[in-house]
Coordinates of C-alpha atoms in Angstrom, one line a residue:
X1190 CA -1.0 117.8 -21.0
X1191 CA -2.8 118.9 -24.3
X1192 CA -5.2 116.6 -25.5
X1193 CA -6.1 118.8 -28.8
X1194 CA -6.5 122.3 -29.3
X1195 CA -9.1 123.9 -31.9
X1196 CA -9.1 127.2 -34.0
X1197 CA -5.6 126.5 -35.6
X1198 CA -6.5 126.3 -38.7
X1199 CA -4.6 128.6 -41.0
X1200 CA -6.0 131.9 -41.2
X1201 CA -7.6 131.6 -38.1
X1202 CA -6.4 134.9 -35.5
X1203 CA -5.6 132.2 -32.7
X1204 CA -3.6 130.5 -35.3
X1205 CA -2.0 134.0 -35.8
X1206 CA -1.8 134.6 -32.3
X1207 CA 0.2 131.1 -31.3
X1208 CA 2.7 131.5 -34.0
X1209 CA 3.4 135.3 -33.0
X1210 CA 4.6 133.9 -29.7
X1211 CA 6.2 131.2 -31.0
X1212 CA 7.9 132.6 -33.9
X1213 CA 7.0 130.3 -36.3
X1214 CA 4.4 127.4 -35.1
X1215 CA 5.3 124.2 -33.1
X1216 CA 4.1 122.0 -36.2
X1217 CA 0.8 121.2 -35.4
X1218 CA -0.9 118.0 -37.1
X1219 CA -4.7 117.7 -37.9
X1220 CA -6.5 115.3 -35.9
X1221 CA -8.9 112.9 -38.5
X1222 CA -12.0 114.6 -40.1
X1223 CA -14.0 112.4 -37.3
X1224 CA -11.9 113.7 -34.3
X1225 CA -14.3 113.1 -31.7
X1226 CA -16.3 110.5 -30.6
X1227 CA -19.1 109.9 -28.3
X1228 CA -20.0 106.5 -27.2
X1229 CA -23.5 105.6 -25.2
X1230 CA -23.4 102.4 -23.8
X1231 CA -21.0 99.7 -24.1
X1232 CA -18.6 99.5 -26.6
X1233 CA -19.8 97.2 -29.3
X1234 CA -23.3 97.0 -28.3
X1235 CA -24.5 100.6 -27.5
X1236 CA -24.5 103.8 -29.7
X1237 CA -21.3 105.6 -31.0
X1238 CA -21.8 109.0 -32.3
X1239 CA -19.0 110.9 -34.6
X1240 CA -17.9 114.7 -34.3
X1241 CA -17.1 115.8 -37.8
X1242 CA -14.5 119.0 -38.7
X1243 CA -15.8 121.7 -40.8
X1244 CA -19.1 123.5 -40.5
X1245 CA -20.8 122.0 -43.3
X1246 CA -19.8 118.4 -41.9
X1247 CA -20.4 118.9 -38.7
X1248 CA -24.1 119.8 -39.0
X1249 CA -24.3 116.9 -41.8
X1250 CA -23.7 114.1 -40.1
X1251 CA -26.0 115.2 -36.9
X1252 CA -28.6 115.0 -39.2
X1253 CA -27.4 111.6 -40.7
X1254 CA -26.7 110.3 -37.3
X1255 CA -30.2 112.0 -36.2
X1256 CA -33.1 111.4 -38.8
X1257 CA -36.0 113.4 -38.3
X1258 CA -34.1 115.9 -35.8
X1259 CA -33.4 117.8 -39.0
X1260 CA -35.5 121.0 -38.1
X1261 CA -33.7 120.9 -34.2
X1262 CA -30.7 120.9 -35.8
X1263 CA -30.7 123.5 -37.6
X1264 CA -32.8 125.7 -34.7
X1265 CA -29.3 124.1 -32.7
X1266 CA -27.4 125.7 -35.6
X1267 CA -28.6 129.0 -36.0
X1268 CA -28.5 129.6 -31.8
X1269 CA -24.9 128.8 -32.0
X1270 CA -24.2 131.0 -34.5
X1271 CA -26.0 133.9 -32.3
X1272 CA -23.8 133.2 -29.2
X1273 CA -21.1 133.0 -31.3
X1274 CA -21.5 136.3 -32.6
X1275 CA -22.0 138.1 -29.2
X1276 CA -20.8 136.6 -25.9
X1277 CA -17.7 134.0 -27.4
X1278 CA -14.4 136.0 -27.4
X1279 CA -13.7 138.8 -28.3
X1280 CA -17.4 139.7 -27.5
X1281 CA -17.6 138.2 -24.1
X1282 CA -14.1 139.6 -23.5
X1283 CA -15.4 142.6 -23.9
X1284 CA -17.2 143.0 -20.4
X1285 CA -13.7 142.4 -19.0
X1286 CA -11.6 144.9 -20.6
X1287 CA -14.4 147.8 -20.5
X1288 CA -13.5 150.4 -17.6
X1289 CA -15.1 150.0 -13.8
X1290 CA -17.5 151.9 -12.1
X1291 CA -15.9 153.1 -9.3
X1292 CA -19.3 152.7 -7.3
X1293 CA -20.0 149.3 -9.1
X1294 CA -19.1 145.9 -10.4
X1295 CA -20.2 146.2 -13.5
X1296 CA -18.5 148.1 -16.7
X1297 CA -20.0 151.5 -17.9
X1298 CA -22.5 151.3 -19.6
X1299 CA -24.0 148.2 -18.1
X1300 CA -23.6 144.3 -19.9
X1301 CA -26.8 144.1 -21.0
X1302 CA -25.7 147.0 -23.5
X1303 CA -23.3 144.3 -24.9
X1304 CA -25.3 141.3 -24.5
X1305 CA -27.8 139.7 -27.7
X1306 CA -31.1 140.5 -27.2
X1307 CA -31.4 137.1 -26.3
X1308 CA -28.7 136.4 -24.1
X1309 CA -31.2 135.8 -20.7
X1310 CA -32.4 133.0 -23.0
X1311 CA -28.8 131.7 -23.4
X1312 CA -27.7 132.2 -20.1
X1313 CA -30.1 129.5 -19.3
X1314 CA -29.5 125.8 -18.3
X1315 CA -29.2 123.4 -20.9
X1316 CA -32.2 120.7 -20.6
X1317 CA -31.9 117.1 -21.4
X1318 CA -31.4 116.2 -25.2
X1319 CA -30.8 119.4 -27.1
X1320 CA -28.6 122.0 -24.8
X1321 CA -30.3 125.1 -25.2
X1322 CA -32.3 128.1 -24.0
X1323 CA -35.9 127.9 -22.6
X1324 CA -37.8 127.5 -25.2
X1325 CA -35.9 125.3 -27.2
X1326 CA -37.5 121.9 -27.9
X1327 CA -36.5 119.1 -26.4
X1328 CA -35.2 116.3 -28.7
X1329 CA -37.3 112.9 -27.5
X1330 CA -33.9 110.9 -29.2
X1331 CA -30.8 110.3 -26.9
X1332 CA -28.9 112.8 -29.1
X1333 CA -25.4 113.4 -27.5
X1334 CA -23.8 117.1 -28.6
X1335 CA -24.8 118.3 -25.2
X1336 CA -22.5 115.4 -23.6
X1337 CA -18.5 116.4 -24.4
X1338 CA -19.2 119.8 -22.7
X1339 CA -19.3 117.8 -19.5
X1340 CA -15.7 116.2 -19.8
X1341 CA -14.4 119.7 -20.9
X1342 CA -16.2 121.5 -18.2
X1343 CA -16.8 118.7 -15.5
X1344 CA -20.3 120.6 -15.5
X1345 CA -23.8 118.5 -15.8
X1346 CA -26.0 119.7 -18.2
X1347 CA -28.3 121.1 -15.6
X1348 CA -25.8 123.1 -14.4
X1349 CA -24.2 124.2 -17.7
X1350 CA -24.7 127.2 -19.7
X1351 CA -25.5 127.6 -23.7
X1352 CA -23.1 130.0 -23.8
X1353 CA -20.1 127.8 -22.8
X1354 CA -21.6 125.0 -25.3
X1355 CA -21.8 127.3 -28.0
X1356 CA -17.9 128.6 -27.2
X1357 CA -17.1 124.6 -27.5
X1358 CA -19.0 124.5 -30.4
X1359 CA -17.3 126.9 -32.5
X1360 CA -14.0 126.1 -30.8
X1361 CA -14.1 122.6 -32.4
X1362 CA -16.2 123.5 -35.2
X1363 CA -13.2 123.5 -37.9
X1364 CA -11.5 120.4 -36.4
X1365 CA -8.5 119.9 -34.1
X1366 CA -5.0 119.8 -33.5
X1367 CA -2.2 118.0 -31.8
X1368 CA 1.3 120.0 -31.6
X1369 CA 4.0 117.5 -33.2
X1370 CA 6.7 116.4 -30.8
X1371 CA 4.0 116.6 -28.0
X1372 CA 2.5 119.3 -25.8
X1373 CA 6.3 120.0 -24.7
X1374 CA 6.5 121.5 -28.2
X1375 CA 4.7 124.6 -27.2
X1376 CA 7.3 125.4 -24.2
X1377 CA 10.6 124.8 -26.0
X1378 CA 9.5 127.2 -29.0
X1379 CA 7.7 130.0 -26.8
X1380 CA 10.8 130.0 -24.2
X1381 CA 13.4 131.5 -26.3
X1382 CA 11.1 134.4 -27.7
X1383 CA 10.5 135.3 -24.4
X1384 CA 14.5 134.8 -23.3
X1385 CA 15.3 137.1 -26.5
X1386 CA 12.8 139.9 -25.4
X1387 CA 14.4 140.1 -22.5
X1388 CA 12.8 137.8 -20.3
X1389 CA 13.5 134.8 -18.3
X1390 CA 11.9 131.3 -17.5
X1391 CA 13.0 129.4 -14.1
X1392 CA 12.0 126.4 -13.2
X1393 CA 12.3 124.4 -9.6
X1394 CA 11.8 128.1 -8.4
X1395 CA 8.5 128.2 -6.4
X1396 CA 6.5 131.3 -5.9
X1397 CA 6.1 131.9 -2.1
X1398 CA 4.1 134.5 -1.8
X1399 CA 3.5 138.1 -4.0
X1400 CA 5.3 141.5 -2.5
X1401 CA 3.5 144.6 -1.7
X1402 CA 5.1 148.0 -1.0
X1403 CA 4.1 150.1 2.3
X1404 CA 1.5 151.0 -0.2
X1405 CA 0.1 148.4 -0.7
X1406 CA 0.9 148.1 -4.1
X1407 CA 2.7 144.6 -5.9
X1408 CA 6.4 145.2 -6.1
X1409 CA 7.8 141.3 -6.3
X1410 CA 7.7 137.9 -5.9
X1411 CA 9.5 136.2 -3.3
X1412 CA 10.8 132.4 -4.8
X1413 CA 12.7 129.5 -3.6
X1414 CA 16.0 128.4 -4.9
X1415 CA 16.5 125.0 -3.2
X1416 CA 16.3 126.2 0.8
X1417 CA 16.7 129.6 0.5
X1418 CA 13.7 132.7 -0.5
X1419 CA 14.7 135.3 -3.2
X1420 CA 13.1 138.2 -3.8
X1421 CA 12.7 139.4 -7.3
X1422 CA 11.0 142.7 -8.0
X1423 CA 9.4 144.4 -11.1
X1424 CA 7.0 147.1 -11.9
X1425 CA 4.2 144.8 -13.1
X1426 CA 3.4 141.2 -11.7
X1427 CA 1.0 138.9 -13.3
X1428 CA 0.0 135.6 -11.9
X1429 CA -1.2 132.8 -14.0
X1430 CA -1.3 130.6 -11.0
X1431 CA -5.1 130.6 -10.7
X1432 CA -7.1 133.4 -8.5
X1433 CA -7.6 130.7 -5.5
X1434 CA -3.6 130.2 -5.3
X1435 CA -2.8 133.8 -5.7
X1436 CA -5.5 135.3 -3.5
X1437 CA -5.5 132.7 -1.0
X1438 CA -1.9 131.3 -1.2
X1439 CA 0.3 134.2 -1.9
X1440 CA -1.1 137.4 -0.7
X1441 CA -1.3 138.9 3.1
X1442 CA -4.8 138.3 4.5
X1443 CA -5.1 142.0 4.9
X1444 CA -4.8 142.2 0.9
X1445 CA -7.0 139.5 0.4
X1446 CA -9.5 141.2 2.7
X1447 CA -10.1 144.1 -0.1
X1448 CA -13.4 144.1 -1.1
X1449 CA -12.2 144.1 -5.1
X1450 CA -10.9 140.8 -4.1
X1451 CA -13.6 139.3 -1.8
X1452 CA -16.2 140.1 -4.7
X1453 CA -13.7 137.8 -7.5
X1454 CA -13.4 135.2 -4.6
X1455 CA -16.9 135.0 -4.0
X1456 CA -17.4 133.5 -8.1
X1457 CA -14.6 131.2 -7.9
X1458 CA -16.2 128.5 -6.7
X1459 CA -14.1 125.0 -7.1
X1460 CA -14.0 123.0 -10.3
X1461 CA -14.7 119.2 -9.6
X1462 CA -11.3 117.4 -9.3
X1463 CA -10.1 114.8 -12.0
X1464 CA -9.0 111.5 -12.0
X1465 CA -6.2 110.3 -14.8
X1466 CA -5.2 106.8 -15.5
X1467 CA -1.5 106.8 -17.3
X1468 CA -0.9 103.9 -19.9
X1469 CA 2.6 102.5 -21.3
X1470 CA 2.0 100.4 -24.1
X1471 CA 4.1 97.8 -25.9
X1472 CA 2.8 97.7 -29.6
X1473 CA 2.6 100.3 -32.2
X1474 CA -0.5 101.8 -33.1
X1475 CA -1.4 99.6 -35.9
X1476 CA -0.8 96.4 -33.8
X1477 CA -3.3 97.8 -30.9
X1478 CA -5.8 99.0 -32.9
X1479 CA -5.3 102.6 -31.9
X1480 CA -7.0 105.7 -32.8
X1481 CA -6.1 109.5 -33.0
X1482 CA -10.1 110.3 -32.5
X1483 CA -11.1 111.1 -29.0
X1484 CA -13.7 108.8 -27.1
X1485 CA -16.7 110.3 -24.7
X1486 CA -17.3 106.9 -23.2
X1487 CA -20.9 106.9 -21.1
X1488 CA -23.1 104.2 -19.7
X1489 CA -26.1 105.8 -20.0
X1490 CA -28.1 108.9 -21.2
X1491 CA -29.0 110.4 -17.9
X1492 CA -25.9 112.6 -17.6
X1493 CA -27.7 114.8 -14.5
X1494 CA -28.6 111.3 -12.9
X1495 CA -25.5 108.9 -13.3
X1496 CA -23.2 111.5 -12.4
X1497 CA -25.0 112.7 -9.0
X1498 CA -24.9 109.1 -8.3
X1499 CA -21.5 109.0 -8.9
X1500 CA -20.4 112.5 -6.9
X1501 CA -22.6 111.3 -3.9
X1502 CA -21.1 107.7 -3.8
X1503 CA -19.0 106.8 -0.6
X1504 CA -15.4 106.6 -1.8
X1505 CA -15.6 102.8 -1.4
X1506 CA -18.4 102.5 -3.8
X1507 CA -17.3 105.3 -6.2
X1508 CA -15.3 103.4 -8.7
X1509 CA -18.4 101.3 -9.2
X1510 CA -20.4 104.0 -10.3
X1511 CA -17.8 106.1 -12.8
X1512 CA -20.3 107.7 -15.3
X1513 CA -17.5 109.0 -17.8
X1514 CA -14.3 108.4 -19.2
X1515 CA -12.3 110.6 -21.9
X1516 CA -10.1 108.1 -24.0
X1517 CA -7.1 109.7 -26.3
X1518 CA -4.1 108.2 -27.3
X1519 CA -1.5 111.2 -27.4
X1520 CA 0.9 108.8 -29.6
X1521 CA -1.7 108.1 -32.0
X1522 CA -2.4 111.7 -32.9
X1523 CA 2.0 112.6 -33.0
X1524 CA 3.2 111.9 -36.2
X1525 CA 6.5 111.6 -34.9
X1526 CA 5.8 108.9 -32.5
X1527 CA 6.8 106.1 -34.2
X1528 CA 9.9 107.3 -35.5
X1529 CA 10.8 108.5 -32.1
X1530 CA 9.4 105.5 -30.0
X1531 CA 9.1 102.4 -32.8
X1532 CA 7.1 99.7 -31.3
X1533 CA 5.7 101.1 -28.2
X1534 CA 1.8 103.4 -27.3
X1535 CA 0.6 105.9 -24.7
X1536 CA -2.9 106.5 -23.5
X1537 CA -4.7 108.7 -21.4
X1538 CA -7.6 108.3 -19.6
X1539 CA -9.5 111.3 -18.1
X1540 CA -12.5 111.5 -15.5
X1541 CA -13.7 113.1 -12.5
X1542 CA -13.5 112.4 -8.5
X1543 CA -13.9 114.2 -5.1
X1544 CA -11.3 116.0 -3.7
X1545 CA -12.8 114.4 -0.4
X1546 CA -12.5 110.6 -1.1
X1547 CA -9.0 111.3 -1.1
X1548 CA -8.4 114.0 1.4
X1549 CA -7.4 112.0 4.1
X1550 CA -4.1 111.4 2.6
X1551 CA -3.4 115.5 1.6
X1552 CA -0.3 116.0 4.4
X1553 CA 1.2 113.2 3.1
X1554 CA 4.6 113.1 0.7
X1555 CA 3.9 112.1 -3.0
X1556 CA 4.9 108.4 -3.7
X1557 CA 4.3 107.9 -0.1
X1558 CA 0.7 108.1 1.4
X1559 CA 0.3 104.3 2.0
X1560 CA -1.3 100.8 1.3
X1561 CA -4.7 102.2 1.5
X1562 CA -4.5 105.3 -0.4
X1563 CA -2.6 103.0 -3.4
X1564 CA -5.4 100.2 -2.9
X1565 CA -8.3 102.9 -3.4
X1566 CA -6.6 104.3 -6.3
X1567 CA -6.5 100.8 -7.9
X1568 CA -10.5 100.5 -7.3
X1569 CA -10.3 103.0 -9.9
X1570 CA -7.7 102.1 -12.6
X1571 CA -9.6 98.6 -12.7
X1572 CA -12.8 99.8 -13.3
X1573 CA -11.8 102.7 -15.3
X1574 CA -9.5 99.9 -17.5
X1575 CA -12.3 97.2 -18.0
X1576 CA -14.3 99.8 -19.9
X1577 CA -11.4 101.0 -21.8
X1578 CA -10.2 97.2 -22.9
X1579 CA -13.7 96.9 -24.4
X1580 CA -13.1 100.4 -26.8
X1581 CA -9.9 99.1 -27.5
X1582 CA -9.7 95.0 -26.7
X1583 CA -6.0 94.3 -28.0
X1584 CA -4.4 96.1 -25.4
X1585 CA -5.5 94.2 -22.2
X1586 CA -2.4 91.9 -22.4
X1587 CA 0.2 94.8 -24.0
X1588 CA 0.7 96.9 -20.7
X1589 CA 3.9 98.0 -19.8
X1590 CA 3.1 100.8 -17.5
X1591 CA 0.2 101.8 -16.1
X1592 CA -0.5 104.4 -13.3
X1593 CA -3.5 106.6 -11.6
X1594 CA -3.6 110.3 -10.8
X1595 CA -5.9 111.5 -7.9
X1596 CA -6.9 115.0 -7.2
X1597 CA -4.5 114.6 -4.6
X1598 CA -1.5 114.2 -7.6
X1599 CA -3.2 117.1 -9.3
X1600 CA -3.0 119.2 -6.2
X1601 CA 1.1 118.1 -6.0
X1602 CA 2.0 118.5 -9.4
X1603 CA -0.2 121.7 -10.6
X1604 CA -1.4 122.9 -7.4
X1605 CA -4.8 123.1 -7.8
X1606 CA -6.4 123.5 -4.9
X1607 CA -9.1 120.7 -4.9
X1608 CA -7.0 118.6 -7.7
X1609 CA -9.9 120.8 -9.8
X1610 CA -8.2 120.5 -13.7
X1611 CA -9.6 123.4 -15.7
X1612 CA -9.7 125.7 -12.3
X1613 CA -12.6 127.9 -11.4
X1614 CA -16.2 126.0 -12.3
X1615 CA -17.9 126.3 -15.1
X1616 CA -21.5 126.6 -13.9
X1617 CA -24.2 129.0 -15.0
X1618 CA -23.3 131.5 -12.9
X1619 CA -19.9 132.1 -14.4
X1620 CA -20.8 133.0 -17.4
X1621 CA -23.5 135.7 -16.5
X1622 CA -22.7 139.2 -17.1
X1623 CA -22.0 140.3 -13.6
X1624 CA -19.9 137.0 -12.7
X1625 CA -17.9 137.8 -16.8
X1626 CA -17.1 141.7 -15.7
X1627 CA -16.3 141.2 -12.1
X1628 CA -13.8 138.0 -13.1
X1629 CA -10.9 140.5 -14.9
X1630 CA -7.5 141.1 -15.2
X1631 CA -7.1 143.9 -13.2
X1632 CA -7.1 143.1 -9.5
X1633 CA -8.2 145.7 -6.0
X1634 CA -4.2 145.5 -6.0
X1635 CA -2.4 148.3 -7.7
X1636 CA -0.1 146.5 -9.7
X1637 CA -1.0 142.6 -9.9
X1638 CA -2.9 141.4 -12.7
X1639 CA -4.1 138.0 -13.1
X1640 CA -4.0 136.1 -16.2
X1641 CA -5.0 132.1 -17.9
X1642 CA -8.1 130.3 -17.7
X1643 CA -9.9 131.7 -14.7
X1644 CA -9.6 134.8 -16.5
X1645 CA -11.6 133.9 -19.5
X1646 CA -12.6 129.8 -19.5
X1647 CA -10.2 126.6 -19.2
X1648 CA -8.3 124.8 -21.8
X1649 CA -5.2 125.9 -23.7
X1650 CA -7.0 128.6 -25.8
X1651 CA -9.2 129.5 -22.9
X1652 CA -5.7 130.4 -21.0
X1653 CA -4.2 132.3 -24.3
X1654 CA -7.3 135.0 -24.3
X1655 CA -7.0 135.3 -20.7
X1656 CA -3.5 136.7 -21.7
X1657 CA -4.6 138.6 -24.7
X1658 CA -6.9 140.1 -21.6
X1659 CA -4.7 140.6 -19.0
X1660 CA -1.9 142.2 -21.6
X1661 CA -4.7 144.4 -22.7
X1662 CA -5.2 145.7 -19.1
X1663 CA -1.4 145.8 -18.4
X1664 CA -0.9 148.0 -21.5
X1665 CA -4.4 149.9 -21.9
X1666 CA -4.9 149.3 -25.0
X1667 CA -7.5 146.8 -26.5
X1668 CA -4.8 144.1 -28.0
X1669 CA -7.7 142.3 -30.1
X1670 CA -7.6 145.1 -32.3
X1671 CA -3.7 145.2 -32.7
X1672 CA -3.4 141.4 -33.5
X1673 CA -6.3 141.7 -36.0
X1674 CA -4.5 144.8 -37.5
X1675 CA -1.0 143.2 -37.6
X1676 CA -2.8 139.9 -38.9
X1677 CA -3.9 142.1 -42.2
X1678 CA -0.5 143.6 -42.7
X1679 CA 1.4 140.1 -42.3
X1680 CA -1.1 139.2 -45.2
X1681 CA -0.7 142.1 -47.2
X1682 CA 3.0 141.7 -46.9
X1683 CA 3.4 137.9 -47.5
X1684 CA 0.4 138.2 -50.7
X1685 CA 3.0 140.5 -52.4
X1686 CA 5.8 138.6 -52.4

């Protein structure tokens, strides 16, 4: 589910945009002023780090937490604030919704047109310390900002690009939000505006595979209703099942062959797959000690290192080796838990794990792949839960329920394809110009559009301007300028009243 979402504070054109589809917002509550978290070393007797809301804040207590880094940090600063006013949405949208060559991949006229002047600087890897471009000096402290983008990317920083740092950044940069009521929130307010336009929303209905016409053009869907296939047909299909599952799952291979398609395949490389650990606990969140801030839990400071270790482990040693864990405690951040659950906690536990330590068990039914597969997954729980008990030591003995997700559960209950969590990886390469105007809405298939996060990047928000991308596409018309337009007149309107 949702672990927090950023850019919802009010004012803010996301804001705008979730509460236009939801006609009036899920209530969302504010996460604490220190909503993130990073921890180096063990609990207690290593470093902690805190993330601060607010622009001013945020900067401030690096250079608190940092003294002498003052000068880096503001460098760090102002280099955010470049990306941020050039290749983070809309501007990195842009590439998307700008017409095709017919010859080409690229848009007319070509990226670089659209790109800072020092975007080849930006597109570069991130070093150790500081994530940056080339250039940049390198902080000799273990400083830590570089570090969340790796749970919220599963990239290393080696591999990981300024310009998705700086989107994180900026995404976070005025704090966080959890919807009351829980992520479920989000669904039961946005499914009756979409039932009252017109629409519907069926569930237990399966997509089989997309319809073409003898011209090869989309024309349906076929879906299962318990054990038989209906076909349902409209003008315009769009598929927020990811571009591996529609291309490779639901289209003919002679569609798939196209080489509009073949050329979007050929960047969606796999995401690494994720690893959950599910916690029922008995105690409120005063008793256990339990906080609505996030933890970045690592051993060490060698991200690159611990984690290539870790991905090139046997699966029998793996779970010795785990080199990060994402704490949250969803109940902690709801303030309607405790009048909804009195006396009893939920955590969450998020990291990563090959697709291939598990694979052996992939034809086999959920809840039933055997002793083995359920002893492996306890190698993990316990060593992923001996770290946890040391963040937060009252809840060792106050476990009611307690369960671990594979990227094998992933793969059953969301259908990724490598139990990958935010979809396509985020490496370098995605985020360079060509990779940013060949991955679009549009597809080679009259008809079909693709939309959520493999459109733009992962993460609730990440999904929401893949669909302000693919509905620009759909209806030809740049929609960033109508919801900034409709934005002003809502304002004007409400100031007069």
């Amino acid at each position: 589910g949702i672990h927090y979402v950023g850019q919802m504070q009010e004012g803010s054109v996301m804001r705008f945009v979730v509460d236009q589809l939801t006609e009036g917002p899920p209530p969302w509550a504010r996460l604490p002023a220190a909503y993130d978290a990073v921890v180096l070393g063990e609990p207690g007797h290593g470093r902690t780090y805190r993330i601060y809301a607010g622009e001013k804040e945020y900067f401030r207590a690096l250079k608190e937490q940092f003294p002498g880094e003052e000068a880096a940090i503001d460098e760090f600063k102002q280099l955010v604030k470049v990306e941020e006013a050039s290749p983070s949405p809309p501007g990195i949208n842009f590439l998307r919704l700008w017409p095709l060559r017919r010859e080409g991949k690229f848009p007319a006229p070509t990226p670089g047109h659209w790109a800072p002047p020092r975007s080849n600087g930006l597109a570069q890897p991130a070093p150790k310390g500081i994530p940056c471009p080339k250039n940049f000096r390198k902080s000799h402290k273990p400083t830590f900002w570089h570090k969340r983008p790796l749970f919220f990317t599963g990239v290393v920083p080696s591999k990981a690009s300024f310009t998705m740092h700086s989107i994180l950044v900026n995404h976070f940069l005025h704090g966080a939000w959890y919807p009351k009521g829980g992520a479920g929130e989000i669904a039961f307010h946005t499914i009756p505006v979409i039932r009252k336009t017109g629409g519907n929303v069926l569930g237990k209905a399966p997509v089989q595979r997309i319809l073409l016409d003898s011209q090869g053009k989309a024309c349906g869907v076929s879906v299962k209703k318990g054990q038989d296939v209906v076909n349902i047909f409209a003008p315009v299909i769009i598929s927020d099942a990811g571009i591996l599952n529609t291309y490779e799952r639901l289209l003919p291979a002679e569609a798939r062959a196209l080489p509009g398609i073949q050329s979007q395949l050929r960047i969606a490389a796999h995401g690494e797959g994720g690893f959950t650990v599910f916690v029922g606990l008995n105690g409120s969140r005063e008793e256990l000690g339990l906080e609505a801030t996030n933890y970045f839990m690592y051993p060490g400071n060698d991200l690159d290192e611990i984690v290539n270790r870790y991905l090139t482990s046997s699966r029998e040693e793996a779970a010795k080796n785990i080199p990060l864990l994402f704490v949250t405690c969803p109940s902690a951040k709801d303030p309607t838990w405790e009048m909804r659950h009195p006396g009893k906690s939920t955590m969450a536990i998020v990291t990563f794990a090959k697709y291939e330590w598990f694979e052996e068990w992939k034809d086999k039914q959920v809840n039933k792949r055997g002793d083995d597969y359920e002893e492996l997954k306890k190698t993990f729980v316990d060593a992923i839960m001996q770290a946890v008990f040391k963040l937060y030591p009252r809840i060792e003995d106050r476990i009611e329920y307690i369960s671990g997700g594979t990227p094998l559960t992933n793969q059953h209950y969301i259908a990724s394809h490598k139990g990958e969590i935010y979809g396509m990886d985020h490496s370098i390469t995605r985020m360079q110009a060509e990779a940013i105007a060949t991955m679009r809405a549009q597809t080679a298939i009259p008809n079909l559009y693709l939309t959520g996060q493999d459109v733009c990047v992962g993460g609730f928000m990440g999904a929401l301007q893949g669909a302000l991308i693919c509905t620009s596409a759909v209806l030809k018309r740049n929609l960033y300028v109508d919801v900034v337009q409709l934005k002003r007149r809502t304002e004007a309107t409400n100031s007069k009243k």
